[in-house]
mmCIF file of C-alpha atoms in Angstrom:
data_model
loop_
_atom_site.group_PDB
_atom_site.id
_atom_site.type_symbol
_atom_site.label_atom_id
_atom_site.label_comp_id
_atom_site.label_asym_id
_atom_site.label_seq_id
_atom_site.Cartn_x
_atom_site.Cartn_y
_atom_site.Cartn_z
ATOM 1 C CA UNK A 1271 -24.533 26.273 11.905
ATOM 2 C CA UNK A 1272 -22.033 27.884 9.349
ATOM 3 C CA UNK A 1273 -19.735 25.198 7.827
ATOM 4 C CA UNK A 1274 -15.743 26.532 8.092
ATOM 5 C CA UNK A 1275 -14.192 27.332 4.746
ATOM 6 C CA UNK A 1276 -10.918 24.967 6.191
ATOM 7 C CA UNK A 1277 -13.080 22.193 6.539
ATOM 8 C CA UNK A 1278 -13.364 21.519 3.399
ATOM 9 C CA UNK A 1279 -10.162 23.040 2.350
ATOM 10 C CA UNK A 1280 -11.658 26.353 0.299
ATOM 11 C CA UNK A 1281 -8.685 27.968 -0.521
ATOM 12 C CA UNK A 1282 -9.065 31.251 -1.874
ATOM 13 C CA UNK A 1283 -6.795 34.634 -2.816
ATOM 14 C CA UNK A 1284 -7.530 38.420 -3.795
ATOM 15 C CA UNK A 1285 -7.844 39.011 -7.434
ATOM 16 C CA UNK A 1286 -4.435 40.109 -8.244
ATOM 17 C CA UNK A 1287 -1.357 37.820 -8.516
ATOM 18 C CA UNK A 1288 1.751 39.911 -7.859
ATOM 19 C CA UNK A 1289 1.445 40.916 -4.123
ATOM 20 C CA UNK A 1290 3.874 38.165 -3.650
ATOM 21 C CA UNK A 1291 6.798 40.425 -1.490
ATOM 22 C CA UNK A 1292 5.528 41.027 2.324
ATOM 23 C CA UNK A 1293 3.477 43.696 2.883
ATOM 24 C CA UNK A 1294 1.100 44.899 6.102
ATOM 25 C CA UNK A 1295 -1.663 43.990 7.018
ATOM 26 C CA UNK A 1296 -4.132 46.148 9.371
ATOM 27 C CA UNK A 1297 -6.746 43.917 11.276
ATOM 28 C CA UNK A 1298 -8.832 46.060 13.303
ATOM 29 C CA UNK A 1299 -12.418 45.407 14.746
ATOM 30 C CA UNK A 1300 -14.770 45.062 17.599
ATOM 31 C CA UNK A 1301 -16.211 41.787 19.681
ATOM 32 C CA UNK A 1302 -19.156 42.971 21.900
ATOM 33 C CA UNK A 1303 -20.685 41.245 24.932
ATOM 34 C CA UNK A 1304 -18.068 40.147 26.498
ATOM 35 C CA UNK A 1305 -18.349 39.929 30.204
ATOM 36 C CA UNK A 1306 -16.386 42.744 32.006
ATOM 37 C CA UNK A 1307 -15.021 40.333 34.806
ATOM 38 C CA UNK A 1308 -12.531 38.533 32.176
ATOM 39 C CA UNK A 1309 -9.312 39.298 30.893
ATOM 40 C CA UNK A 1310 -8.922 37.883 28.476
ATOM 41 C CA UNK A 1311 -7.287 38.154 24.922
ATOM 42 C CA UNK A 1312 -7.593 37.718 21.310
ATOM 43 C CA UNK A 1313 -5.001 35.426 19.314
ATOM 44 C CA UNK A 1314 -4.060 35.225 16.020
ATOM 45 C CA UNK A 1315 -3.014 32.195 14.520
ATOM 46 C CA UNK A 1316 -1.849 30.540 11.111
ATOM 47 C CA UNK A 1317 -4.193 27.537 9.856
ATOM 48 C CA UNK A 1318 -1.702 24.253 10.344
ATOM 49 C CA UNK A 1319 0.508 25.878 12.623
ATOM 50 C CA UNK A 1320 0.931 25.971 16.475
ATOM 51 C CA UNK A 1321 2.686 28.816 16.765
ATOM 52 C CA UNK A 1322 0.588 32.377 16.944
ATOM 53 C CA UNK A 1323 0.923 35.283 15.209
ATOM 54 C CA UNK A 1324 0.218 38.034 17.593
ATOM 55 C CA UNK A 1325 -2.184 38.476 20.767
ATOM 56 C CA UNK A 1326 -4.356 41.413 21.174
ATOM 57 C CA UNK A 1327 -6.665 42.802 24.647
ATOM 58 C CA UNK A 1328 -9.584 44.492 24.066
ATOM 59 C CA UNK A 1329 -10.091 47.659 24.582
ATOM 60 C CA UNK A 1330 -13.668 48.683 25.707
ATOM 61 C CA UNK A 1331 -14.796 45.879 23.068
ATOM 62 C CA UNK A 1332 -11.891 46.650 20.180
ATOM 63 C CA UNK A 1333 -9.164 45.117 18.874
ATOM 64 C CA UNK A 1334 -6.050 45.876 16.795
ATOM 65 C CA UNK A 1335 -3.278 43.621 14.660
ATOM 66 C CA UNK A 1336 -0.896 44.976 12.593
ATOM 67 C CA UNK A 1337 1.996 42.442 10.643
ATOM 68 C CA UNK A 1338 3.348 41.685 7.535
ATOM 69 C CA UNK A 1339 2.286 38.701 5.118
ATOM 70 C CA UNK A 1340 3.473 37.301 1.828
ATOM 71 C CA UNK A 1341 0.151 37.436 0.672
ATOM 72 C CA UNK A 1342 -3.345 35.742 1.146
ATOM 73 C CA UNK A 1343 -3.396 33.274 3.663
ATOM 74 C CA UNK A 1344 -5.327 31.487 6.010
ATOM 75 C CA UNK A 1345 -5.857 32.425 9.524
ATOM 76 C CA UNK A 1346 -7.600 31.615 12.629
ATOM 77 C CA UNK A 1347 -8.543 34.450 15.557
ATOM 78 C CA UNK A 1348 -10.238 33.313 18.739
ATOM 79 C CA UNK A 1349 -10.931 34.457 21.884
ATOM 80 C CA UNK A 1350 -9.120 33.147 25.065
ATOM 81 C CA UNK A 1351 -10.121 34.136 28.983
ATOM 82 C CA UNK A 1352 -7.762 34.344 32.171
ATOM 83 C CA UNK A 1353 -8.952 30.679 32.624
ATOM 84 C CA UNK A 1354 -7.637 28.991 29.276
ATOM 85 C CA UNK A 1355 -11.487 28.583 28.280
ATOM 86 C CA UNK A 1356 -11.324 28.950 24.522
ATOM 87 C CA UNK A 1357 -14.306 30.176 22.408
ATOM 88 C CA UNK A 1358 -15.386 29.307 18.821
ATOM 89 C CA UNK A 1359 -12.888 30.041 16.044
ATOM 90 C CA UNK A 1360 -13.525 32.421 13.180
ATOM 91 C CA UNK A 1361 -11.553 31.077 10.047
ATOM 92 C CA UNK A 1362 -10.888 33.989 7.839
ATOM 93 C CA UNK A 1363 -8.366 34.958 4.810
ATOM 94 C CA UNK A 1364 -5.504 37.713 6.187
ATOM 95 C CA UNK A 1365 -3.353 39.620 3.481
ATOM 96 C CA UNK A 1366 -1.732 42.739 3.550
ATOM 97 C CA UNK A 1367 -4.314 45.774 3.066
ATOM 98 C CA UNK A 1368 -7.376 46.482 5.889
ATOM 99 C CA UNK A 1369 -9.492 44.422 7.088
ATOM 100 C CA UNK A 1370 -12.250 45.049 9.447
ATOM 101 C CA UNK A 1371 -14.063 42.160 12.117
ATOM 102 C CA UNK A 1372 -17.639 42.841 13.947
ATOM 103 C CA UNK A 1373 -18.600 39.859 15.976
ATOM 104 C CA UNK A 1374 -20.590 39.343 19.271
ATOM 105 C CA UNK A 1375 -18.984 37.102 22.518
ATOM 106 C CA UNK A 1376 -19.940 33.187 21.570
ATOM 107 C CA UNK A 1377 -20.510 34.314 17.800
ATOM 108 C CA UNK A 1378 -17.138 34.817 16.900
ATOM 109 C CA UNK A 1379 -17.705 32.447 13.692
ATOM 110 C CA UNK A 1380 -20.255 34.729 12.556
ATOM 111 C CA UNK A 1381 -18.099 37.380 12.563
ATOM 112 C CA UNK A 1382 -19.354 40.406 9.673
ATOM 113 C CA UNK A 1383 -15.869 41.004 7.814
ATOM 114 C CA UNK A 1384 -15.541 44.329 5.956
ATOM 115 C CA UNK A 1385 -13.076 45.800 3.974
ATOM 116 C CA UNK A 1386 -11.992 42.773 2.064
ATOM 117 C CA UNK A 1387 -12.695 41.781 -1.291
ATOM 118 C CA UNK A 1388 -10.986 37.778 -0.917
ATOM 119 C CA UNK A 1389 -13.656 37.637 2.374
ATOM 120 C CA UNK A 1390 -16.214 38.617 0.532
ATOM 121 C CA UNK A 1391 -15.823 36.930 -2.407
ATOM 122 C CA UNK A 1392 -15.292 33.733 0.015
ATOM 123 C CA UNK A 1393 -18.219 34.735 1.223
ATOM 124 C CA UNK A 1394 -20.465 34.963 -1.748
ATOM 125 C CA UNK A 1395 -19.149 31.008 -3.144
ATOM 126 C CA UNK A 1396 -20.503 29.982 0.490
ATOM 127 C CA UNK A 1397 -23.858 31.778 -0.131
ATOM 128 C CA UNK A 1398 -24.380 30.226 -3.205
ATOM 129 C CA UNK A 1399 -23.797 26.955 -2.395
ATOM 130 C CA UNK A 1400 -25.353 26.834 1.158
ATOM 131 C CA UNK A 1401 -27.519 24.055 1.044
ATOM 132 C CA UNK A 1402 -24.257 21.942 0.093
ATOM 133 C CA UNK A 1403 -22.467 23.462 3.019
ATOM 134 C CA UNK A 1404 -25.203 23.245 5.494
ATOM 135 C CA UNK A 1405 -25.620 19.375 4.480
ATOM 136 C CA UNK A 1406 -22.334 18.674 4.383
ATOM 137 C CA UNK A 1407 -21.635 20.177 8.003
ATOM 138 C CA UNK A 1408 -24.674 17.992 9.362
ATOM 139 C CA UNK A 1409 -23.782 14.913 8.025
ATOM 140 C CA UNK A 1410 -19.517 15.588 9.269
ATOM 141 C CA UNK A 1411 -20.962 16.646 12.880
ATOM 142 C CA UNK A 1412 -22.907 13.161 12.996
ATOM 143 C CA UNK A 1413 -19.785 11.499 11.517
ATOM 144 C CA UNK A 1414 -17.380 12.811 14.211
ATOM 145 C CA UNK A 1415 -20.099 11.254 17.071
ATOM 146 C CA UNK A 1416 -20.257 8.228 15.184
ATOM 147 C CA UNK A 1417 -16.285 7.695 14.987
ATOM 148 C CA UNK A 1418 -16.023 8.365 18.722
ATOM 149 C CA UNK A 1419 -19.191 5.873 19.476
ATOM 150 C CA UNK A 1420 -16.653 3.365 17.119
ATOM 151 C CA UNK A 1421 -13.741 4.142 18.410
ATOM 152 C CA UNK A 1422 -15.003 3.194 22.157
ATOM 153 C CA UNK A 1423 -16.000 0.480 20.779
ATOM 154 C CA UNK A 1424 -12.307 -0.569 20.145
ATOM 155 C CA UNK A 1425 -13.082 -0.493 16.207
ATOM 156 C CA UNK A 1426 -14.811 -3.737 16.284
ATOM 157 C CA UNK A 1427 -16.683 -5.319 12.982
ATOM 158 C CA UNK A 1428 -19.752 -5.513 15.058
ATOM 159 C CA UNK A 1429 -20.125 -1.907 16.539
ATOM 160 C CA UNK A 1430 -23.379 -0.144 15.842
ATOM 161 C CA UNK A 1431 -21.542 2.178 14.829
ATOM 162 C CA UNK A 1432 -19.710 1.306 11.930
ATOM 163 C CA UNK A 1433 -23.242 0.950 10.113
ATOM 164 C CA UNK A 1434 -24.168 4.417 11.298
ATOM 165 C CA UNK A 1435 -20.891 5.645 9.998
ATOM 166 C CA UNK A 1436 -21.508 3.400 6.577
ATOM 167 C CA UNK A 1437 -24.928 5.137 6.344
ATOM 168 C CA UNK A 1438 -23.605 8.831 6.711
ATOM 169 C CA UNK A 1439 -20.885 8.340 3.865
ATOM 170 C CA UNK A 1440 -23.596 7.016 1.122
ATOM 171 C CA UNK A 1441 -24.731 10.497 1.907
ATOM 172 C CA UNK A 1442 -21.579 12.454 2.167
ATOM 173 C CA UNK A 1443 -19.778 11.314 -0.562
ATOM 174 C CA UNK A 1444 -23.225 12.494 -2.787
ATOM 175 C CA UNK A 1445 -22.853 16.067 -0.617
ATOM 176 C CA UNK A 1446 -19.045 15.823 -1.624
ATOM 177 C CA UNK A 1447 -19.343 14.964 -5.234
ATOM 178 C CA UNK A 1448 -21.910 18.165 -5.241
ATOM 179 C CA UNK A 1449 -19.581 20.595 -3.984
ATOM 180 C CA UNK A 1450 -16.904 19.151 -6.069
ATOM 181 C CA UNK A 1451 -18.925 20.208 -9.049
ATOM 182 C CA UNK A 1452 -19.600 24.042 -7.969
ATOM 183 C CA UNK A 1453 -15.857 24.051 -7.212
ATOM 184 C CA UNK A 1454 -15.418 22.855 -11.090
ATOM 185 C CA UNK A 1455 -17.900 24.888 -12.211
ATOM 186 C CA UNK A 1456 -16.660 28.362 -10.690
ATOM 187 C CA UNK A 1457 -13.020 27.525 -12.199
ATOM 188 C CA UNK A 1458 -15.037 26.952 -15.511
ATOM 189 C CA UNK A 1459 -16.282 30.240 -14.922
ATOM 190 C CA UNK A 1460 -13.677 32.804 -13.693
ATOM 191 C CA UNK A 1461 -10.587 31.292 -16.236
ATOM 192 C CA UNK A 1462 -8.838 34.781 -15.309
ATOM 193 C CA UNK A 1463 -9.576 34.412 -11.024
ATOM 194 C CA UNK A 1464 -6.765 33.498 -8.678
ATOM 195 C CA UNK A 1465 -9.470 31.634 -6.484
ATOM 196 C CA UNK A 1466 -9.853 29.222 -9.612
ATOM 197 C CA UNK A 1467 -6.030 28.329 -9.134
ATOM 198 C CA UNK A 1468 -7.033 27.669 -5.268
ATOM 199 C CA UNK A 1469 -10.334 25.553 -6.138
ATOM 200 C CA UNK A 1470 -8.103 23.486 -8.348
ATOM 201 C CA UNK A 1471 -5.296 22.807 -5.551
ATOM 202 C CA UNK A 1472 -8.540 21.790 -2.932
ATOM 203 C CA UNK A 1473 -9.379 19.504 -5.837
ATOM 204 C CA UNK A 1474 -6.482 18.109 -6.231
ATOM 205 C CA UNK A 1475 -6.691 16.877 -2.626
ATOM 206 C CA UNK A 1476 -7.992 13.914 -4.344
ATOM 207 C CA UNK A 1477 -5.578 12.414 -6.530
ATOM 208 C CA UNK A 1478 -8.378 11.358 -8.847
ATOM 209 C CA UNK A 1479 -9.210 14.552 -9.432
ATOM 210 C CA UNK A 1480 -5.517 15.033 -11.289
ATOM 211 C CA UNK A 1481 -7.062 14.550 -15.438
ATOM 212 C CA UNK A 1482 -9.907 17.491 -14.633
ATOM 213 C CA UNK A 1483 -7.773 19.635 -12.898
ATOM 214 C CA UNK A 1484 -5.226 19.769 -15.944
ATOM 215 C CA UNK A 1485 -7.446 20.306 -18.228
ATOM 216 C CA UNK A 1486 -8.906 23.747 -16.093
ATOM 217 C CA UNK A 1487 -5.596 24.657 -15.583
ATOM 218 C CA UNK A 1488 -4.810 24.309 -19.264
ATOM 219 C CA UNK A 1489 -7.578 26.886 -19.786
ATOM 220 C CA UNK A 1490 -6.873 29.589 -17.265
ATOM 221 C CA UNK A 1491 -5.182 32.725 -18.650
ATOM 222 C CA UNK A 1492 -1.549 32.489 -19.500
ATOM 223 C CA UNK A 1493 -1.044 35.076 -16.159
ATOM 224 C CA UNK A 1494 -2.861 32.671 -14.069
ATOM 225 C CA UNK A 1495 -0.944 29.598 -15.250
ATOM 226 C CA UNK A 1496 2.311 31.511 -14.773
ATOM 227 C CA UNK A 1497 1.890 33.363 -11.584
ATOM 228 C CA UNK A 1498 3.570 31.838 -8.549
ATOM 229 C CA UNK A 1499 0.290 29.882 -7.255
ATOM 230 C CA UNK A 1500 0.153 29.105 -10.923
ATOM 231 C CA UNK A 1501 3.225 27.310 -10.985
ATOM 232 C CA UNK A 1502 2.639 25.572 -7.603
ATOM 233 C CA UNK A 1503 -0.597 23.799 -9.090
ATOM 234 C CA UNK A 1504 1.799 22.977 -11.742
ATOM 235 C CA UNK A 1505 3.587 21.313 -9.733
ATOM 236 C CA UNK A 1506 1.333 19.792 -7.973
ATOM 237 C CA UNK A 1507 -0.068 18.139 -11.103
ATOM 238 C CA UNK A 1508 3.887 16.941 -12.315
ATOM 239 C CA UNK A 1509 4.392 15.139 -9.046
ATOM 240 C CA UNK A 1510 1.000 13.063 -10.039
ATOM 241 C CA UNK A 1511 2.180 12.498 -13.657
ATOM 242 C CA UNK A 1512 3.068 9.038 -12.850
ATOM 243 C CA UNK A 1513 0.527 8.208 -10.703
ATOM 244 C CA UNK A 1514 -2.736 8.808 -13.663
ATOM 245 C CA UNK A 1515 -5.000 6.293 -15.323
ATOM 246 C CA UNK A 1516 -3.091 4.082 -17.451
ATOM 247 C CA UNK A 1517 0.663 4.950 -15.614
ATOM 248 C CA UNK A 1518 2.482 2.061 -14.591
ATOM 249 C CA UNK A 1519 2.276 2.435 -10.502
ATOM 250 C CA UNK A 1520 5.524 3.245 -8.964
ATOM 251 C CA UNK A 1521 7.890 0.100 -7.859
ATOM 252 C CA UNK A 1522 8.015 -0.318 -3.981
ATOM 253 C CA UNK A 1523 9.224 -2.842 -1.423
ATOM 254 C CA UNK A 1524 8.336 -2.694 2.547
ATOM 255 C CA UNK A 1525 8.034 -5.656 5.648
ATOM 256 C CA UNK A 1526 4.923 -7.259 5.933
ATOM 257 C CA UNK A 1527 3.812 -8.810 9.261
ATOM 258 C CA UNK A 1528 6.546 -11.472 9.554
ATOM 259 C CA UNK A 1529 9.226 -9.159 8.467
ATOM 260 C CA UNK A 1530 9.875 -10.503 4.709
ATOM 261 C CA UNK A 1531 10.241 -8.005 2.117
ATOM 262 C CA UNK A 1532 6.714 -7.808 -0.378
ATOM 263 C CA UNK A 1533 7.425 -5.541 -3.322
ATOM 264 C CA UNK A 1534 4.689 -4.093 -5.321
ATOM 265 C CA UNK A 1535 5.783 -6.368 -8.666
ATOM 266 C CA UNK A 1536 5.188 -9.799 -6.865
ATOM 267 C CA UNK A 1537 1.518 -9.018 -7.730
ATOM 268 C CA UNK A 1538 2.251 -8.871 -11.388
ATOM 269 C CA UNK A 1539 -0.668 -11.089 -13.532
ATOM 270 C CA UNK A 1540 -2.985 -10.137 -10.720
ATOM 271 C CA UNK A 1541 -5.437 -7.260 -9.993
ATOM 272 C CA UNK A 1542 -4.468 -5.851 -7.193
ATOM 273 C CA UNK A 1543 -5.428 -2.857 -4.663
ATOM 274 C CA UNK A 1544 -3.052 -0.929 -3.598
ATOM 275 C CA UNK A 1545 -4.876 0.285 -0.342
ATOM 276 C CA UNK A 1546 -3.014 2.997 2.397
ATOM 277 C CA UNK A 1547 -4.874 3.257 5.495
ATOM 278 C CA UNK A 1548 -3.821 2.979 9.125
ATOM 279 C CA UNK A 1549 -5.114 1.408 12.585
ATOM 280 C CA UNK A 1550 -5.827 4.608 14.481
ATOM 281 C CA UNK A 1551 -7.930 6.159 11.162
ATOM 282 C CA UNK A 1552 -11.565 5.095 11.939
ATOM 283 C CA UNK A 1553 -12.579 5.863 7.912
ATOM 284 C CA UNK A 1554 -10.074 3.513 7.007
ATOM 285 C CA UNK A 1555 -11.193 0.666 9.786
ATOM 286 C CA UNK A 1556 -14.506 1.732 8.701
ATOM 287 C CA UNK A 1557 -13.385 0.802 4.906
ATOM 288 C CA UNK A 1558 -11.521 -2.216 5.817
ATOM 289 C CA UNK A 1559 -15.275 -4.030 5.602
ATOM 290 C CA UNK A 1560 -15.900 -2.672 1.989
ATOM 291 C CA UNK A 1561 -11.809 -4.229 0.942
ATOM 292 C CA UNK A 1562 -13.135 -7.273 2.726
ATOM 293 C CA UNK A 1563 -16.263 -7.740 0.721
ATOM 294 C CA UNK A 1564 -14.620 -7.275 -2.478
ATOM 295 C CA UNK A 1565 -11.332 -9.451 -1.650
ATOM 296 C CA UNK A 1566 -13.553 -12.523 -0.358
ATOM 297 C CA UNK A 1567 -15.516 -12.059 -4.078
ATOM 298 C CA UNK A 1568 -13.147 -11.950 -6.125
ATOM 299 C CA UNK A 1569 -9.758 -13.429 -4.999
ATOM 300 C CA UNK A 1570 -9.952 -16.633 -6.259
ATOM 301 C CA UNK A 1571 -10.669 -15.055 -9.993
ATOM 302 C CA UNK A 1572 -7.504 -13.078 -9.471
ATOM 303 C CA UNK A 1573 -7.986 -10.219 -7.604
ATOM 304 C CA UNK A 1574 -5.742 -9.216 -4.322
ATOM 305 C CA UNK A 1575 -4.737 -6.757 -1.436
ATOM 306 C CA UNK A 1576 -1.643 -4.932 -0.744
ATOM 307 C CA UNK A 1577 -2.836 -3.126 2.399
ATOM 308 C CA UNK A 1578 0.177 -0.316 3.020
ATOM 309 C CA UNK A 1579 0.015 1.128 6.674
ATOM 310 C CA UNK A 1580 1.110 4.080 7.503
ATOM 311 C CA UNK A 1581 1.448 3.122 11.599
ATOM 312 C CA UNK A 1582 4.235 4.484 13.387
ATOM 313 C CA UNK A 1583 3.055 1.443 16.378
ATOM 314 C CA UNK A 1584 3.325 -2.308 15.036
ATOM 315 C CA UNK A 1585 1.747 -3.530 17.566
ATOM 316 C CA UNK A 1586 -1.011 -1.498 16.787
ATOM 317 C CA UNK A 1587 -1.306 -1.943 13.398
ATOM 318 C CA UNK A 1588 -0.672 -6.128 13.910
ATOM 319 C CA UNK A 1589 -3.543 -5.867 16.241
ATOM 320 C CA UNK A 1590 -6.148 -3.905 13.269
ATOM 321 C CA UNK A 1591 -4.813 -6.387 10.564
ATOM 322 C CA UNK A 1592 -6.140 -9.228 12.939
ATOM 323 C CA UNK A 1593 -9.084 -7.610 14.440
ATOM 324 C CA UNK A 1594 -10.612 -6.677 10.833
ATOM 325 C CA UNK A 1595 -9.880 -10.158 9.540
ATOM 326 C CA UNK A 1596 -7.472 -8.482 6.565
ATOM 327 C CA UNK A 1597 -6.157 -11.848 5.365
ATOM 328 C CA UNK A 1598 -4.616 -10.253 2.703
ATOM 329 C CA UNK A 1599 -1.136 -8.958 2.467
ATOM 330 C CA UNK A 1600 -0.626 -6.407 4.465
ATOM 331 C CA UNK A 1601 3.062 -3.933 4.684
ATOM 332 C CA UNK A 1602 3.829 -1.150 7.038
ATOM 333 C CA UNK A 1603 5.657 2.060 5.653
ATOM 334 C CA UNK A 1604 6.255 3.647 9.447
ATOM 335 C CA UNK A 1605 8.533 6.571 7.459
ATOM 336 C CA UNK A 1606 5.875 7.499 5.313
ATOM 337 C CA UNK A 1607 8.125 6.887 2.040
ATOM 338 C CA UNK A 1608 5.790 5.049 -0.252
ATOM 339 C CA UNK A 1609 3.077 7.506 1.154
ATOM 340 C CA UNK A 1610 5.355 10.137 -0.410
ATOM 341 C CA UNK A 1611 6.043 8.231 -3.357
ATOM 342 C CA UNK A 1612 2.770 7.984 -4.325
ATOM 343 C CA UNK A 1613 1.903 11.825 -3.200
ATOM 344 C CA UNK A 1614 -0.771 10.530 -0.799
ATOM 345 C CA UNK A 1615 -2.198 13.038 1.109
ATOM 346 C CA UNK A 1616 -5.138 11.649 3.321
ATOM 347 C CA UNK A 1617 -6.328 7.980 4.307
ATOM 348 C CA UNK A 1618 -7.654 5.869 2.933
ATOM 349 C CA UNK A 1619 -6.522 6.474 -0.614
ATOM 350 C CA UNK A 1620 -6.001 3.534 -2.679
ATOM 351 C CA UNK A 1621 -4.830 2.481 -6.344
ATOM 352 C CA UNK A 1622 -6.746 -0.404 -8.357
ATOM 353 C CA UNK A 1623 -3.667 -1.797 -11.320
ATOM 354 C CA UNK A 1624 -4.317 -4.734 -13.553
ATOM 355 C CA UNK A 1625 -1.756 -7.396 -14.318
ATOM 356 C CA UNK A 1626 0.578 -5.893 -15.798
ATOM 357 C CA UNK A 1627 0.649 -3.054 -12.700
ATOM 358 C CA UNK A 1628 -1.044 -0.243 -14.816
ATOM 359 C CA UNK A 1629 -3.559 1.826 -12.778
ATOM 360 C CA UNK A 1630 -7.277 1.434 -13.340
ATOM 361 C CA UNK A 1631 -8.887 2.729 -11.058
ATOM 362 C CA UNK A 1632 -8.670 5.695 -8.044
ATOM 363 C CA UNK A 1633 -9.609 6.400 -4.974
ATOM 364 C CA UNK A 1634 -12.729 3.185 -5.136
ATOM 365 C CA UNK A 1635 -14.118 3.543 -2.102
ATOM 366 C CA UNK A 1636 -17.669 1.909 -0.638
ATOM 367 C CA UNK A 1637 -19.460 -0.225 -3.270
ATOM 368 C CA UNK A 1638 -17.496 1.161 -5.718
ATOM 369 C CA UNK A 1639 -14.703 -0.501 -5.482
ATOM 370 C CA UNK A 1640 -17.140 -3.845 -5.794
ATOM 371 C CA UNK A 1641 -18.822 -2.593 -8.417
ATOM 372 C CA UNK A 1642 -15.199 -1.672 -10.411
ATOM 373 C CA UNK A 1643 -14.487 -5.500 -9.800
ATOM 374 C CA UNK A 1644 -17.377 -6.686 -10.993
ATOM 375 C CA UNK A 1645 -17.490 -5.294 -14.182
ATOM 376 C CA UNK A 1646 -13.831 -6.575 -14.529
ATOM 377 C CA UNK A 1647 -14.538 -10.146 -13.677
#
């Protein structure tokens, strides 16, 4: 089974960097098979949005799209009968020019896509770097069965579950760490690519991943660097200046679970984890045991939690704090504002500082957090 580019957020864009005013784009192709007693359509949508770009029938097994776009961008096209019964998506990269789609009925995602160099190209880093992919999309499809097993399981300590789900991210996180590397390694290749400016911005989905991603960016061609993507990674990279190894972390104050006000600085002359996460994400309930381990070893040499949720439901998020035995302190941020502050994008993220609040450590997840601790006390 073919992993999606968007699953592991593979951003890519055509070699040229100044198709930035809207343009058209032709989409134009065939899906055979389909049985002649439906009627249904084609529809094509923008990845992250709800709303759909245009709808197409088929005509004796084609299909036409003409619009305008900005540029490269990601898109979704799927097939839809009378019924509402919606098929597998095909996750492909739409920018002005003409592109041309062969697929079968029920192979959509297979789709052969002609006519496009950014496809192709996509195409090619996939090929390369299969047996990451392939491993990758095993071990998330046996993730995703796990975290519904643990979430029936009302999230408890005790599930089966969370030791399956354990197991599987030893494994992904090596997968991960894999891929992270061709990603780094293509960038260090093609200084004069646009895809290199859109390998760097799925790196930086990972905050830790700021100090390598400024020094590729430093040595893509001045073009690159200044083009309009170019300056969006530099952005990107300015809104995590104060938030790198050695930064003072950012000063915050939120309710805990009586209501008082903690702010960040009562921790001062302690380690402390700064450690997002919410009661409806299972990685971060999953998690919770790793915090646990390393805050029952280490607090009484000086070493404590700020757990920040990012729960909209307080009775919800009262209920995880209790139910995963997080004796720690825990805050709630229901508007998302620290989250902002601190340019966090998914959960669990978290922020190791030292006494005097500098940051030490990023993202420490598993053992590694354990291991970071150890080596400090």
């Amino acid at each position: 089974m073919r992993v999606t580019l968007l699953a592991f957020a593979f951003f890519y864009s055509i070699c040229f960097v100044k198709a930035q005013e809207k343009a058209t784009y032709h989409l134009q192709g065939t899906l055979a098979g389909v049985p002649k007693n439906q009627q249904g359509k084609l529809f094509l949508q923008r990845f992250g949005s709800d709303l759909l770009l245009d709808s197409a029938r088929l005509e004796q097994g084609h299909f036409r799209f003409t619009g305008t776009s900005e540029g490269p961008e990601i898109a979704n096209l799927f097939y839809m009968d009378a019924a509402g019964e919606r098929s597998e998506t095909l996750d492909f990269y739409l920018h002005p020019g003409k592109i041309t789609i062969r697929a079968r009925f029920g192979q959509l995602n297979q789709a052969e896509i002609a006519g496009s160099a950014l496809n192709t190209e996509a195409r090619s880093f996939d090929k390369a770097n299969e047996i990451i992919l392939d491993s990758i999309n095993t071990l998330m499809a046996a993730y995703f069965e796990a975290e519904n097993a643990f979430s029936q399981d009302s999230f408890r300590m005790d599930s089966p579950a969370r030791t399956t789900i354990n197991a599987i991210d030893v494994s992904l996180n090596k997968w991960s760490a894999a891929l992270q590397t061709a990603q780094i390694n293509y960038v260090q290749q093609h200084s004069d690519r646009v895809l290199s400016l859109f390998k760097l911005q799925a790196l930086l989905k990972d905050s830790s991943n700021q100090k390598i991603v400024s020094e590729l960016f430093n040595k893509l061609t001045p073009s690159l660097q200044e083009s309009p993507l170019g300056q969006e990674v530099k952005n990107q990279l300015a809104n995590l200046q104060n938030l790198k190894i050695d930064d003072i972390a950012p000063e915050f104050s939120l309710a805990d679970t009586t209501g008082q006000q903690v702010k960040l600085t009562d921790f001062r002359g302690k380690y402390v984890l700064v450690d997002f996460w919410a009661s409806w994400c299972v990685p971060c309930r999953v998690e919770n045991e790793h915090v646990q381990k390393a805050y029952n070893a280490f607090k009484a040499k000086g070493f404590e939690v700020l757990g920040v949720s990012t729960d909209f439901a307080l009775n919800n998020w009262k209920k995880a704090v209790s139910d995963d035995g997080m004796t720690w302190t825990n805050v709630v941020d229901p508007e998302g504002q620290v989250s902002l502050q601190y340019h966090i994008k998914s959960i669990p993220s978290n922020y190791l500082l030292d006494p005097t609040g500098k940051i030490i450590g990023i993202n420490l997840r598993g053992d590694a957090l354990y291991e970071t601790l150890k080596n400090i006390f």
